[in-house]
């Protein structure tokens, strides 16, 4: 059944599909993002990644390591209710925090072969497979002073950007592409 | 004609690609691969510029970034105020003009080249692709992963380089500086300029060495050139810089340079060699060259160019020979600007009469090849020759001579660093590459010290001048700083809002209708809110979800009042203090559940407050079971206020009971608004009946549109931050950061009621009982009504007691907020005034442009002091 609220919702980069295409990218809006905080002992019983800057799970239930006691669960509206309920009940008797941040950020998926070059115009991390940046890695960082979370997929890189910064980030990516192609 | 392009040769130029450029308005041509300097020599331009102080003619002295003499301004196709002609690559349409050692800025905006910034991580970075750098890179590539080789000029044609498995080497690239932990910034020139930010595990400097000049009278005349530079012009650029050549040398490399010129067709007239014999001398003599062992050059003659060279023998013999080019080979100085910039030290190597790395410097850094002194020729330590000190130039770009160094030493200066600052030697574009060791040598000699006593003055990044435009890259104009916008922003743009910057946020300041001034628009927006309804995009409010069993107790410690006692579904206003007891932020705390609060912060304070929460939790109270999550961007906030706000919200569609009984002030309810899931808060920053509608950000625009549509028939006006400021000031509500400046306590603001000293400790509590914090003559918040009701006092206006403005005039306080009020029909202000509360009812004087304007001191609440409007 279609979500009846869909016509009321608008994603940060709605209307910028053409600009995103110029950087071989597309917005992946309306995913469910949940910030999970708990201590490592509590987390031990869950399928959370413990190695810093790695991702566990898959495209329907992915968990990004953000810190020693912080994870970002990224899932779909279909999966979310059941899986989040399972998560909540698994940690119910321990101190924890589960906060819905789905509308805080949107996701820009960069799919160009030069996407890591593009990101390297504004991000100081080692975004090179030879340096360990391979599918399954994630990182909280900045691109051109904009806070972002990066996640490497097979053949694509996801850029999680807060709503308010999204338009400005696309402007900066477009400018960088123009310079790289000049 | 004395300098000319040779018919063949020139490894770096492409003779099939002629390039047109102009110098001082004269159209000239060169070839792709030329620098401006090589092209000027090819066109027999002797005088590239005049010296800055004495106006003496100056020509091309070197072939690289050590150039102290030939400076130009580039005005097209890009702009650079001053740069060495030896470092500017020739491109079609290049326009350069001579500059006398100092640049000038044009007031006009300049063309700049497109600039890319690129970050790279490598295992090994090799700077310099000479023999040592190339060998190091090839060897490193056999053992390490990513090896990057960068070179200021061109790569050698070494075939093994191509197969070594390096990253693509970058040419035209100059390292600007080394920084901690192997961070290196590089500048790559070209039609697209690139600033490379390289993080390397190891850095190998193979930066080579610079040939050192010698100080002799009139050594600055065009036609005097470093011997190795002349050789470079012949071999790399196919340019012969002179026909009749004299060599003045301290070592055998001068001979090799002279031979290269002879091979290209020049006549070698004489060699003055400070050394007494040697194999190079013997070989030259065998070839028929006139070699004078133990002789020096004691001067030059000519007008705009050398026409003769004065030779001086060991027994005082003098001889003048005709020549148009004097090659100077004073020895070699390792190129250590980058090494020294990161703290590497020097030691004197007597054999080569030069300063080499002493093995210090960071552990990730190696210096190899000529930069480490390897392979540099044995050399007699010669800095200057007998003769008129005032004409022996040490620093060509600053017109500084041996006499100037002597003057500095005579004044008692001994350190080269002090001599540098007294003479400006080394404060030049080339950073003293040709003058540094010379100055040290002469200073040591004048002091009677040995040559190893002290080396050249220190070097700092950038090792080579780089345009600010290149460092800025894309971060200019609209991309200067990220711009943050709310989900409702596009509506504001369409509505013609005038925006103001609040931190990085763009917030609508007011919405002018056609023909309206700002004052008119703000007055209309304020009137609408007080008589009908207004709507504000408050999405920028900082929001933090505080979750955990100890959330209430934690907030009790962060705010001055008690939050733990809030019933679920209610809201409390809170002040946050610094450890000094001063107000740093304010906001409301809403209790969403027993273990869950949503607190709001000021727009500008959001990040600071979250940092503060995390800092106290992580460093002081790690045992508290509390987690904080920023949800600023999760929620769009539409603030609806005014006497008709209730009707309006009902018209927009909600399942909430909006009556005062079901939904009292300072509570929150969850429900739907215009079909969107919402929590709605009864809070008010204007004194009017207000509902803050929080919806997930993706619903923000929908809910805003629905409320505007429902409200327009009721007289709703969207209002901006300016009207918000007026409306809250009419109620005496402070804005932290506008009415406060980090020196106001809650009591100073008349908000002593919000400090709960009975609840246990909270941040700032102890400071509130310090003698200074409780003294009675602190500045306190008051209202002001100017006697001129049409005059809006400038914010910051000083307040004094009387109309006698003859100094000294004791300052009693200042205006913090000031507006024209539609509700009052006159101007009013808030102010911080010494003993202000005691002064209510009296008259003070505001000083406006030197004029005394009487103002009545009042209570800061101007509208609805009884609070009758907040329930509608």
Tab-separated table of C-alpha atoms in Angstrom, chain B residues 36-37 62 64-72 80 82-88 429 464:
chain	number	residue	atom	x	y	z
B	36	UNK	CA	58.946	34.548	-19.611
B	37	UNK	CA	62.638	34.830	-18.743
B	62	UNK	CA	68.786	32.810	-12.637
B	64	UNK	CA	64.386	29.223	-11.348
B	65	UNK	CA	62.519	30.150	-8.204
B	66	UNK	CA	65.695	31.610	-6.702
B	67	UNK	CA	65.392	34.593	-9.069
B	68	UNK	CA	66.059	37.842	-7.164
B	69	UNK	CA	66.053	40.256	-10.093
B	70	UNK	CA	63.639	39.837	-13.003
B	71	UNK	CA	60.157	40.507	-11.677
B	72	UNK	CA	56.981	41.003	-13.645
B	80	UNK	CA	49.502	38.191	-10.358
B	82	UNK	CA	54.488	40.316	-8.875
B	83	UNK	CA	56.301	37.129	-9.679
B	84	UNK	CA	59.676	36.072	-11.015
B	85	UNK	CA	59.887	35.985	-14.816
B	86	UNK	CA	61.772	32.699	-14.451
B	87	UNK	CA	58.694	31.017	-12.959
B	88	UNK	CA	55.971	32.124	-15.360
B	429	UNK	CA	60.005	36.701	-3.088
B	464	UNK	CA	57.259	29.862	-2.882
